[in-house]
């Protein structure tokens, strides 16, 4: 065994050279790894005692891609293309031995080998699209030659990983070897290649699968049309499609050169910077300064959910799908039956779409029990209250739970706004009380705001952060304040949206601007979807706002076929002349002189106050870091990932520009736009939110 460098070594096993990469945590293609592979290949290639070369990795995975931490830094070490050429041009067979996840540049390295073997649990993929990039080392040129154009387009534009079996069936993997015996399997395969005098198979010479698509632009146009909604606003997917089309129609080396340039161009875009930022932000969010990774956690073997409505049912489904039994409580049998029926229906819809079997449905439903008695929750390890958003009702429930549920169990509230400390204060176990704020639909949205109370213990926090991952959520630790992080910032946008339609815009103007910005829908379409009558009361309604007027007219949103918009039988929204007249009359009655409001003003007034509120949240320590706030908005409200989140977007615009605009609006429209001291400080110092102090969440 001879070390090539600190992360690679070369050994000889009989007549097979074994080049091993060992660069934790994921063997990313750092400069040292590239240097080691290039030098190792050249040495093994020149060694007469080596009849073949196995490229293998130690640790958890084969190379998981380029080292994302190196992006944007001056290049050093061997280039990736040079490293790849050393593999493909080796004068003897190279076998890539894959375990874990061969992704991005790692997969592109494996594609340079003449053969590939893998253990059954291995996966391969080209996830560059998730970073706002396209594969930059031949992925879009070689993969179609192996698997065909359609499958390549799908894999590259979705960034999905495929398992070893599917990869073998698609022609990517030559042989699957025994789990846990990758090295032995790869050596045996190498000896077979030598014994059978198999050729040095280069993918660049395999053209059969692309010839069928040559000159057929409709394949690519149809793919574009079929995915237009999914790709809306993103730059990289179009480049990926173009590069695969080049693979089909251009000479190999020209297509390679064009791909590399497209990759380098994308690397410089704000979209890629945003998506790379989000990649790391999603990993940072698990790091809590005062709750170390080794904090003891509480085993959660049974969960109780109070309320079988939309939220309670959705929340329960998360645990059932993770194999955790749930006891769900309602006050009336018909409500309980209805809630359980809805849950079964949701699962059966998923089964109809082929995303689970009927057996999966029965397994999940078999873990669910319903009851009208709170006492049945006594042996639960976690109880989540998901009832009406009223403090007195919640306090009453927590008083009862405190006397029923076993000691050491966690009592959680799903409140969207209310004060978790006040709820905890009615129990004798405030250290076991926490907020678990799910986002509707709770079985779909990935975000879970985990609200730490003043007295919530570190073990309870650690348990809930771990449980979030177990049920497939992104848990973000936030502090107690009205609306926590997401809804507190949302309130800023909703206030401005309501003012804008009074001052001169129409609901469909505001929605169009925010939809074109990249949001899944604007505030008024969102209100119609959720229902305008949330928190509205017929008894107290007095036509004091446009929303009240609409609810009084029974225009309560999509569910009544009309709200801010009119809806046809397929729930397609159309601007409503009725609503337009209501708005004009209301403005006149209020003595508001309406004016033309530009799209820029709509966008700035909806988003800049959100950024400003995010700065206040950081100042108050209600979020640990700005990137946590961005993760909340991307995963809770559909903020376009290619804009990185509101705080990242503020930095893209420039905090000085955001501050100047807030001051301008403050001069015209008052304190709603008063800049936060932190925003003023950072803008004045030419710094970004990443320079803000870390909060406790
Ligand atoms: N570069 C640098 N660090 C990385 C990394 C990478 N590619 N991938 C992961 N890490 C770090 C991560 O930040 C974390 O660090 C630790 O490894 C464990 O990751 C030319 C240019 C491999 C499936 O996009 O999908 O190749 O927080 O917590 O859940 O075409 O990491 O511990 O300090 O995610 O087991 C393409 C991205 C790059 C793969 C493992 N490759 N990584 O998941 O662990 S672009 C990717 C992943 C490219 C070429 C282009 C996952 C994983 P820390 P983790 P995991």
XYZ file of C-alpha atoms and ligand atoms in Angstrom:
752
model
C 0.000 0.000 0.000
C 1.569 3.306 -1.059
C -0.028 6.628 -0.163
C -0.390 8.835 -3.229
C -1.388 11.725 -0.994
C -3.303 12.323 2.228
C -6.600 11.152 0.748
C -5.653 8.462 -1.786
C -3.492 5.371 -1.791
C -2.493 2.719 -4.280
C -1.994 -0.965 -3.552
C -1.561 -4.149 -5.538
C -3.790 -7.136 -4.840
C -2.218 -9.893 -6.924
C -2.229 -8.459 -10.426
C -4.919 -5.854 -9.741
C -4.064 -2.280 -8.702
C -6.466 -0.857 -6.139
C -6.708 2.941 -5.985
C -8.550 3.909 -2.785
C -9.993 7.336 -1.971
C -10.512 8.191 1.674
C -11.679 11.783 2.168
C -14.464 12.029 4.766
C -17.279 12.834 5.035
C -18.357 11.967 1.472
C -15.151 11.634 -0.581
C -16.044 14.885 -2.399
C -13.815 15.679 -5.346
C -11.525 18.166 -3.624
C -8.254 19.187 -5.267
C -6.424 16.536 -3.228
C -8.831 13.819 -4.338
C -8.490 14.844 -7.992
C -4.691 14.944 -7.737
C -4.664 11.550 -6.028
C -6.869 9.863 -8.592
C -4.956 11.343 -11.539
C -1.539 10.420 -10.167
C -2.728 7.007 -8.986
C -4.196 6.160 -12.379
C -1.006 7.200 -14.150
C 1.140 5.129 -11.757
C -1.081 2.063 -11.950
C -1.300 2.442 -15.725
C 2.481 2.400 -15.977
C 2.915 -0.541 -13.577
C 3.511 -3.746 -15.593
C 2.441 -5.849 -12.602
C -1.040 -4.356 -12.657
C -3.315 -5.946 -15.282
C -6.371 -3.880 -14.248
C -7.235 -1.059 -11.852
C -10.063 -0.904 -9.303
C -11.141 2.585 -8.161
C -12.851 2.317 -4.765
C -13.632 4.560 -1.772
C -13.394 4.063 1.962
C -16.038 5.443 4.332
C -19.762 5.845 3.759
C -19.879 6.376 0.030
C -18.230 6.466 -3.370
C -17.393 10.023 -4.468
C -20.503 12.123 -3.811
C -19.640 14.909 -6.215
C -17.470 17.938 -6.650
C -16.516 19.617 -3.399
C -19.219 22.267 -3.185
C -17.177 24.183 -0.630
C -14.564 24.816 -3.357
C -17.026 26.523 -5.717
C -16.249 30.174 -6.303
C -12.670 29.734 -5.058
C -9.668 29.929 -7.432
C -9.112 26.493 -9.010
C -6.282 24.395 -7.606
C -4.957 20.916 -8.266
C -5.706 18.744 -11.271
C -8.811 19.789 -13.188
C -11.725 17.368 -13.185
C -11.496 16.797 -16.973
C -7.768 15.979 -16.628
C -8.518 13.575 -13.780
C -11.213 11.944 -15.841
C -8.973 11.615 -18.879
C -6.406 9.729 -16.759
C -9.111 7.137 -16.052
C -10.604 6.815 -19.522
C -7.180 6.718 -21.228
C -5.644 4.190 -18.852
C -3.958 1.466 -20.934
C -5.698 -1.280 -18.967
C -9.242 -1.923 -17.701
C -10.473 0.430 -14.957
C -13.329 -0.807 -12.794
C -15.225 1.688 -10.596
C -16.499 0.001 -7.440
C -19.565 1.850 -6.142
C -21.207 1.927 -2.734
C -23.266 4.632 -1.049
C -24.129 7.417 -3.473
C -22.051 8.137 -6.566
C -23.388 11.590 -7.340
C -22.576 14.454 -9.672
C -18.878 14.588 -10.388
C -18.519 11.299 -8.525
C -20.862 9.594 -10.960
C -19.090 11.355 -13.825
C -15.819 9.879 -12.551
C -17.410 6.419 -12.478
C -18.634 6.916 -16.067
C -14.990 7.304 -17.173
C -14.173 3.790 -16.009
C -14.438 1.015 -18.559
C -16.659 -0.989 -16.193
C -18.734 -0.312 -13.084
C -19.716 -2.696 -10.294
C -21.857 -1.856 -7.274
C -23.372 -3.292 -4.137
C -27.193 -3.601 -4.133
C -27.646 -0.623 -1.805
C -25.623 1.728 -4.002
C -27.245 4.667 -5.793
C -26.141 6.909 -8.643
C -27.384 10.299 -9.787
C -26.673 13.730 -11.201
C -28.120 16.192 -8.615
C -26.388 19.286 -10.018
C -29.780 20.720 -11.018
C -30.562 21.055 -7.297
C -27.595 23.415 -7.055
C -28.745 25.497 -10.012
C -26.160 23.790 -12.221
C -25.921 21.108 -14.863
C -23.384 18.268 -14.769
C -20.095 19.897 -15.800
C -17.909 16.856 -16.490
C -19.691 14.942 -19.179
C -22.826 13.791 -17.355
C -25.169 15.241 -19.985
C -23.040 13.815 -22.824
C -22.273 10.316 -21.525
C -25.449 9.403 -19.643
C -27.735 9.559 -22.741
C -25.302 7.218 -24.507
C -25.805 4.680 -21.726
C -29.498 4.982 -20.818
C -31.088 6.760 -23.784
C -32.286 10.332 -24.142
C -35.613 10.236 -22.291
C -34.228 8.593 -19.144
C -31.189 10.862 -19.187
C -33.371 13.968 -19.481
C -35.492 12.804 -16.579
C -32.538 11.923 -14.318
C -30.580 15.098 -15.083
C -33.439 17.616 -14.794
C -34.841 16.023 -11.617
C -31.526 15.206 -9.970
C -32.991 11.967 -8.661
C -30.856 9.033 -7.615
C -31.485 5.513 -8.982
C -30.651 2.277 -7.219
C -28.068 -0.275 -8.357
C -30.655 -2.675 -9.781
C -32.269 -0.002 -11.963
C -28.825 1.272 -12.906
C -27.813 -2.214 -13.996
C -30.999 -2.626 -16.014
C -30.292 0.759 -17.660
C -26.769 -0.272 -18.663
C -24.940 1.911 -16.124
C -23.745 -0.877 -13.803
C -22.103 -3.971 -15.295
C -22.401 -6.233 -12.264
C -23.951 -6.122 -8.811
C -21.699 -7.716 -6.166
C -22.511 -8.988 -2.676
C -23.510 -6.381 -0.113
C -20.639 -5.596 2.219
C -18.107 -7.316 -0.081
C -17.540 -4.571 -2.651
C -13.746 -4.848 -2.736
C -13.789 -8.627 -3.143
C -16.510 -8.394 -5.760
C -14.691 -5.715 -7.708
C -11.430 -7.683 -7.663
C -13.206 -10.817 -8.870
C -14.893 -8.842 -11.647
C -11.536 -7.298 -12.650
C -10.004 -10.748 -12.906
C -12.904 -11.852 -15.061
C -12.352 -8.870 -17.392
C -8.694 -9.821 -17.722
C -9.394 -13.519 -18.211
C -12.020 -12.800 -20.857
C -9.821 -10.154 -22.465
C -12.770 -7.747 -22.411
C -12.206 -4.439 -24.316
C -11.532 -1.025 -22.755
C -15.171 0.072 -23.125
C -15.442 3.856 -23.467
C -18.889 5.456 -23.275
C -17.816 8.122 -25.745
C -17.758 5.382 -28.425
C -21.248 4.104 -27.649
C -23.694 5.982 -29.898
C -26.501 3.526 -30.597
C -28.848 4.952 -27.979
C -28.500 8.545 -29.168
C -28.614 7.945 -32.897
C -32.329 7.206 -32.645
C -32.891 10.742 -31.339
C -30.592 12.533 -33.808
C -32.348 15.511 -35.441
C -35.601 14.842 -33.601
C -36.091 18.185 -31.833
C -39.642 17.214 -30.910
C -38.297 14.852 -28.228
C -36.798 17.838 -26.436
C -39.663 20.244 -27.123
C -42.182 17.733 -25.803
C -40.053 17.271 -22.679
C -39.963 21.036 -22.172
C -43.742 21.306 -22.500
C -44.394 18.369 -20.184
C -42.248 19.932 -17.455
C -42.898 23.643 -17.961
C -44.712 24.044 -14.648
C -42.007 22.247 -12.660
C -39.187 24.202 -14.329
C -40.951 27.602 -14.085
C -38.423 30.288 -13.129
C -35.399 27.974 -13.052
C -32.500 28.597 -15.485
C -30.584 25.297 -15.238
C -33.211 22.823 -16.596
C -33.270 24.500 -20.023
C -29.485 24.350 -20.187
C -29.589 20.668 -19.242
C -32.083 19.920 -22.017
C -29.958 21.843 -24.534
C -26.818 20.000 -23.472
C -28.452 16.581 -23.849
C -29.688 17.689 -27.275
C -26.089 18.665 -28.092
C -24.965 15.195 -27.016
C -27.279 13.800 -29.668
C -26.512 16.209 -32.484
C -22.943 17.462 -31.932
C -19.573 15.678 -32.263
C -18.602 14.343 -28.830
C -15.765 16.747 -27.991
C -17.731 19.792 -29.154
C -20.684 18.766 -27.020
C -18.349 18.274 -24.055
C -16.854 21.739 -24.509
C -20.304 23.324 -24.782
C -21.517 21.518 -21.654
C -18.508 22.751 -19.679
C -19.152 26.344 -20.732
C -22.847 26.091 -19.819
C -21.847 24.710 -16.408
C -19.319 27.511 -15.817
C -21.888 30.141 -16.888
C -24.483 28.721 -14.480
C -21.894 28.645 -11.688
C -21.829 32.458 -11.825
C -25.605 32.941 -11.595
C -27.504 34.192 -8.565
C -29.753 31.144 -8.896
C -26.889 28.716 -8.392
C -25.451 30.799 -5.556
C -28.883 30.689 -3.923
C -29.342 26.948 -4.360
C -25.838 26.170 -3.084
C -26.570 28.395 -0.083
C -29.798 26.465 0.560
C -27.944 23.142 0.336
C -25.774 24.138 3.300
C -28.569 26.038 5.075
C -30.658 22.846 5.178
C -27.771 21.171 7.027
C -26.995 24.112 9.288
C -30.567 24.166 10.585
C -29.937 21.022 12.672
C -27.118 22.725 14.577
C -28.364 24.327 17.830
C -25.646 26.204 19.740
C -26.849 25.273 23.243
C -28.186 21.789 22.430
C -25.185 19.583 21.608
C -25.586 16.689 19.131
C -25.147 14.159 21.964
C -28.015 15.542 24.078
C -30.048 12.556 25.355
C -33.392 12.080 23.587
C -36.702 10.544 24.668
C -37.822 7.420 22.762
C -41.105 8.169 20.958
C -42.975 4.882 20.587
C -46.567 6.103 20.646
C -48.045 9.468 19.709
C -51.350 11.019 20.717
C -53.028 13.655 18.555
C -55.919 15.740 19.805
C -58.217 16.873 17.004
C -59.032 14.852 13.890
C -59.605 17.852 11.627
C -57.436 18.849 8.678
C -54.402 19.559 10.836
C -54.832 16.701 13.315
C -55.344 14.200 10.521
C -52.400 15.506 8.499
C -50.147 15.505 11.549
C -51.141 11.925 12.411
C -50.327 10.745 8.882
C -46.713 11.815 9.283
C -46.240 9.474 12.234
C -48.230 6.596 10.755
C -46.115 6.792 7.593
C -42.991 6.601 9.781
C -44.370 3.451 11.448
C -45.229 5.157 14.749
C -48.629 4.219 16.237
C -51.064 7.097 16.789
C -54.080 7.473 19.045
C -56.279 10.289 17.752
C -58.851 11.967 19.976
C -62.001 13.852 19.019
C -64.944 15.092 21.058
C -67.679 13.607 18.884
C -67.885 10.244 17.148
C -68.942 11.699 13.790
C -65.959 14.076 13.798
C -63.658 11.190 14.695
C -65.083 8.939 11.989
C -64.889 11.728 9.414
C -61.260 12.486 10.307
C -60.165 8.859 10.077
C -62.031 8.458 6.794
C -60.200 11.464 5.336
C -56.854 9.983 6.384
C -57.665 6.647 4.731
C -58.823 8.520 1.639
C -55.568 10.452 1.425
C -53.546 7.257 1.620
C -55.756 5.527 -0.954
C -55.319 8.458 -3.345
C -51.564 8.033 -2.996
C -51.946 4.322 -3.651
C -54.032 5.070 -6.753
C -51.119 7.159 -8.037
C -48.851 4.147 -7.523
C -46.810 5.812 -4.825
C -47.752 3.180 -2.246
C -49.525 -0.188 -2.223
C -52.924 -0.953 -0.712
C -50.957 -3.015 1.785
C -49.078 0.136 2.810
C -52.427 1.838 3.330
C -53.617 -0.955 5.615
C -50.314 -0.991 7.524
C -50.565 2.712 8.183
C -54.236 2.640 9.123
C -53.546 -0.394 11.295
C -51.327 1.788 13.469
C -54.141 4.286 14.048
C -56.661 4.095 16.845
C -59.421 6.620 17.496
C -61.082 7.520 20.800
C -63.317 10.111 22.452
C -61.416 9.836 25.727
C -58.322 11.870 26.564
C -57.517 9.192 29.168
C -56.528 6.843 26.338
C -53.431 9.030 25.807
C -51.980 8.146 29.202
C -49.137 5.980 27.876
C -48.191 8.173 24.904
C -44.600 9.459 24.748
C -45.703 12.559 22.832
C -49.103 14.222 22.652
C -49.784 16.918 20.052
C -52.750 19.216 20.487
C -54.257 20.408 17.194
C -57.535 22.052 18.180
C -59.151 25.434 17.577
C -56.727 28.381 17.776
C -58.018 29.679 21.092
C -55.811 30.150 24.153
C -58.467 29.227 26.727
C -59.337 26.001 24.914
C -55.655 25.077 24.640
C -54.976 25.834 28.283
C -57.906 23.690 29.346
C -56.603 20.763 27.298
C -53.083 21.099 28.668
C -54.381 21.175 32.251
C -56.162 17.889 31.586
C -53.219 16.325 29.730
C -50.906 17.237 32.590
C -53.004 15.059 34.872
C -53.508 12.189 32.430
C -50.326 11.635 30.394
C -47.442 9.721 31.995
C -44.539 11.669 33.470
C -41.647 12.155 31.065
C -43.929 12.457 28.046
C -43.777 15.508 25.797
C -46.838 17.749 25.488
C -46.826 19.743 22.242
C -49.119 22.372 20.787
C -49.608 22.863 17.057
C -50.524 26.494 17.538
C -49.637 28.817 14.643
C -49.284 31.984 16.664
C -50.051 31.635 20.357
C -47.659 31.910 23.281
C -46.219 28.482 24.121
C -44.948 29.721 27.499
C -48.462 30.721 28.518
C -49.735 27.268 27.575
C -46.846 25.604 29.466
C -47.614 27.668 32.558
C -50.803 25.726 33.271
C -48.875 22.446 33.553
C -46.555 21.124 36.216
C -44.134 20.042 33.494
C -43.212 23.200 31.481
C -39.862 21.613 30.625
C -41.789 18.982 28.618
C -43.944 21.506 26.763
C -42.987 22.597 23.234
C -44.587 23.958 20.059
C -44.711 21.744 16.972
C -46.087 24.034 14.300
C -46.946 21.977 11.208
C -47.800 23.700 7.939
C -50.957 22.814 6.073
C -51.329 20.335 4.485
C -49.401 18.826 7.402
C -48.805 15.482 5.662
C -47.236 17.281 2.671
C -45.385 20.479 3.685
C -41.807 19.688 4.787
C -41.496 22.520 7.321
C -41.952 22.010 11.037
C -41.381 25.054 13.235
C -40.222 23.711 16.584
C -41.044 26.377 19.164
C -38.868 26.286 22.285
C -40.491 27.698 25.399
C -38.508 29.463 28.097
C -38.532 26.267 30.150
C -38.456 23.627 27.396
C -35.641 21.199 28.216
C -32.726 20.522 25.879
C -33.645 16.849 25.798
C -37.177 17.680 24.592
C -35.747 20.008 21.925
C -33.239 17.373 20.787
C -35.997 14.745 20.693
C -38.255 16.921 18.527
C -35.442 17.894 16.146
C -34.612 14.199 15.730
C -38.295 13.269 15.351
C -38.697 15.895 12.608
C -36.088 14.113 10.518
C -37.678 10.731 11.271
C -41.046 11.880 9.879
C -39.426 13.515 6.839
C -39.742 17.116 7.991
C -37.228 19.943 8.161
C -37.384 21.015 11.795
C -36.427 24.651 12.426
C -36.020 25.754 16.035
C -37.730 29.096 16.676
C -38.569 31.218 19.689
C -41.873 32.271 21.229
C -43.308 35.419 19.627
C -46.557 36.156 17.797
C -46.470 33.999 14.669
C -42.986 32.640 15.471
C -40.907 33.127 12.278
C -42.933 32.263 9.167
C -46.339 33.697 10.045
C -44.778 36.712 11.768
C -43.113 37.653 8.476
C -46.190 36.658 6.461
C -48.240 39.193 8.434
C -46.033 41.962 7.031
C -46.811 40.878 3.469
C -50.520 40.390 4.077
C -50.827 43.879 5.587
C -49.177 45.498 2.582
C -51.210 43.420 0.142
C -54.457 44.625 1.730
C -53.247 48.244 1.606
C -52.140 47.925 -2.006
C -55.581 46.884 -3.271
C -57.074 49.882 -1.449
C -54.515 52.331 -2.883
C -54.758 51.323 -6.527
C -53.802 47.736 -7.317
C -56.248 44.868 -7.747
C -55.814 41.464 -6.038
C -54.839 39.881 -9.364
C -52.115 42.522 -9.878
C -50.521 41.696 -6.526
C -50.857 37.962 -7.105
C -49.366 38.207 -10.607
C -46.298 40.079 -9.344
C -45.613 37.544 -6.581
C -46.350 34.567 -8.857
C -43.935 35.914 -11.464
C -41.397 36.422 -8.659
C -41.601 32.662 -8.142
C -44.092 32.141 -5.312
C -46.519 29.249 -5.917
C -49.394 31.721 -5.612
C -50.030 35.260 -4.421
C -51.612 36.339 -1.108
C -55.162 36.637 -2.434
C -55.171 33.308 -4.234
C -53.697 31.822 -1.034
C -56.486 33.377 1.065
C -59.128 32.000 -1.288
C -57.514 28.550 -1.057
C -57.325 28.567 2.763
C -60.762 30.195 3.103
C -61.433 33.880 3.786
C -63.497 33.009 6.848
C -60.628 31.715 9.023
C -61.067 33.666 12.257
C -64.059 35.540 10.791
C -67.240 35.805 12.807
C -70.640 36.506 11.285
C -71.826 37.944 14.589
C -69.148 40.591 14.847
C -68.552 41.241 11.120
C -69.230 44.885 10.211
C -68.034 45.378 6.607
C -64.977 47.072 8.061
C -62.584 45.399 5.631
C -62.853 44.065 2.097
C -62.453 40.552 3.495
C -65.387 41.061 5.888
C -67.538 42.349 3.048
C -66.683 39.295 0.946
C -67.444 36.879 3.800
C -70.726 38.660 4.503
C -71.600 38.062 0.821
C -70.713 34.402 1.366
C -67.709 34.826 -0.934
C -65.482 32.775 1.331
C -62.980 31.521 -1.198
C -62.582 28.489 -3.444
C -64.850 26.418 -1.202
C -67.809 28.694 -2.032
C -66.836 29.163 -5.682
C -65.992 32.802 -5.083
C -63.727 34.915 -2.934
C -61.320 37.533 -4.214
C -61.639 35.613 -7.485
C -64.558 33.959 -9.282
C -64.021 30.220 -9.798
C -65.380 28.036 -12.606
C -66.504 24.418 -12.124
C -62.856 23.299 -12.322
C -61.853 25.834 -9.658
C -60.019 27.934 -12.262
C -59.679 31.494 -10.912
C -60.778 34.576 -12.840
C -60.575 38.247 -11.786
C -63.992 39.220 -10.451
C -65.831 42.349 -11.663
C -67.914 42.069 -8.494
C -64.818 42.259 -6.313
C -63.391 45.070 -8.426
C -66.525 47.132 -7.755
C -66.446 46.281 -4.045
C -62.853 47.505 -3.845
C -63.542 50.724 -5.766
C -66.626 51.499 -3.658
C -64.761 50.689 -0.446
C -61.824 52.952 -1.395
C -64.229 55.761 -2.272
C -66.049 55.376 1.041
C -62.684 55.552 2.812
C -61.753 58.652 0.826
C -58.736 56.942 -0.728
C -57.600 58.447 -4.058
C -56.489 55.397 -5.948
C -53.390 55.601 -8.159
C -51.482 53.410 -10.577
C -49.087 51.248 -8.590
C -46.064 49.798 -10.379
C -45.085 46.141 -10.224
C -41.800 47.167 -8.590
C -43.630 48.951 -5.782
C -45.911 45.947 -5.261
C -42.906 43.615 -4.992
C -40.855 45.919 -2.757
C -43.763 46.619 -0.392
C -44.640 42.947 -0.081
C -41.111 41.632 0.391
C -38.882 44.276 1.978
C -40.961 44.510 5.194
C -40.623 40.699 5.442
C -36.842 41.031 5.263
C -37.009 43.795 7.865
C -39.160 41.606 10.151
C -36.649 38.796 9.672
C -33.955 41.166 10.911
C -36.059 41.918 14.008
C -36.510 38.186 14.579
C -32.730 37.787 14.496
C -32.228 40.760 16.840
C -34.659 39.199 19.331
C -32.985 35.808 19.004
C -36.211 34.141 17.875
C -34.303 32.389 15.080
C -30.796 31.037 15.419
C -29.494 32.349 12.084
C -30.734 34.115 8.946
C -30.443 30.947 6.864
C -32.916 29.238 9.233
C -35.426 31.937 8.350
C -34.816 31.208 4.668
C -35.360 27.486 5.235
C -38.696 28.335 6.894
C -39.860 30.299 3.867
C -38.683 27.835 1.248
C -40.225 24.820 2.966
C -43.276 26.421 4.566
C -44.485 28.848 1.931
C -42.868 27.755 -1.335
C -40.404 30.649 -1.618
C -38.504 29.882 -4.862
C -35.342 27.984 -3.920
C -33.490 29.755 -6.751
C -33.866 33.005 -4.797
C -32.472 31.489 -1.602
C -35.100 32.761 0.833
C -36.086 36.306 1.921
C -32.875 37.010 3.846
C -30.610 35.725 1.068
C -32.716 37.686 -1.426
C -32.210 40.847 0.629
C -28.458 40.337 0.365
C -28.764 39.703 -3.382
C -30.581 43.041 -3.759
C -28.109 44.656 -1.331
C -29.077 45.505 2.256
C -28.205 49.116 1.539
C -30.828 49.222 -1.209
C -33.407 47.481 0.986
C -32.705 49.990 3.762
C -32.962 52.975 1.423
C -36.307 51.762 0.075
C -37.634 51.103 3.588
C -36.664 54.645 4.595
C -38.356 56.060 1.481
C -41.552 54.146 2.244
C -41.339 55.126 5.925
C -41.276 58.762 4.874
C -44.407 58.275 2.778
C -46.345 55.629 4.719
C -45.132 55.681 8.309
C -43.941 53.167 10.887
C -44.922 50.000 9.009
C -41.623 50.581 7.200
C -39.440 51.621 10.138
C -36.098 49.897 9.482
C -34.897 47.473 12.165
C -31.687 48.558 13.915
C -29.970 45.371 12.727
C -30.828 46.061 9.086
C -29.551 49.629 9.447
C -26.372 48.432 11.190
C -25.494 45.694 8.689
C -26.328 47.902 5.699
C -24.243 50.698 7.169
C -21.292 48.368 7.676
C -21.630 46.819 4.232
C -22.236 43.434 5.879
C -24.809 40.662 5.380
C -27.135 38.774 7.685
C -24.582 35.987 8.035
C -22.601 38.482 10.119
C -25.495 38.836 12.562
C -25.022 37.225 15.977
C -26.381 33.699 16.368
C -29.604 33.514 18.367
C -30.939 30.732 20.592
C -34.108 30.069 18.604
N -19.254 18.895 -1.216
C -18.883 19.265 0.024
N -19.465 18.816 1.170
C -20.474 17.949 1.025
C -20.928 17.505 -0.239
C -20.259 18.009 -1.397
N -20.588 17.637 -2.617
N -21.949 16.649 -0.033
C -22.120 16.563 1.294
N -21.242 17.331 1.941
C -21.103 17.466 3.393
C -22.346 18.066 4.021
O -22.272 19.475 3.975
C -22.248 17.543 5.438
O -21.261 18.319 6.086
C -21.651 16.145 5.242
O -21.008 16.167 3.952
C -22.678 15.060 5.274
O -23.678 15.418 4.313
C -18.754 18.559 -11.982
C -19.759 20.217 -10.259
C -23.957 12.730 -0.333
C -26.404 12.151 -0.302
O -24.872 17.645 -5.004
O -26.628 14.898 -1.621
O -20.453 17.386 -8.753
O -22.741 19.306 7.889
O -25.512 15.669 5.987
O -27.641 13.004 4.604
O -20.887 17.843 -12.436
O -24.672 15.041 1.248
O -21.395 17.212 8.331
O -20.223 19.439 8.030
O -26.003 15.589 3.507
O -25.826 11.198 4.475
C -22.927 17.208 -6.866
C -24.609 16.653 -2.402
C -22.032 18.369 -6.601
C -24.224 15.831 -3.605
C -25.087 12.395 1.825
N -23.129 16.431 -5.670
N -24.614 15.863 -1.193
O -26.253 12.742 2.550
O -25.198 13.539 4.724
S -21.841 19.387 -8.020
C -24.114 16.731 -4.810
C -25.673 15.058 -0.891
C -20.903 18.451 -9.075
C -20.015 18.059 -11.352
C -20.637 19.058 -10.421
C -25.621 14.385 0.455
C -25.261 12.906 0.380
P -21.407 18.589 7.696
P -25.199 15.124 4.648
P -26.289 12.554 4.153
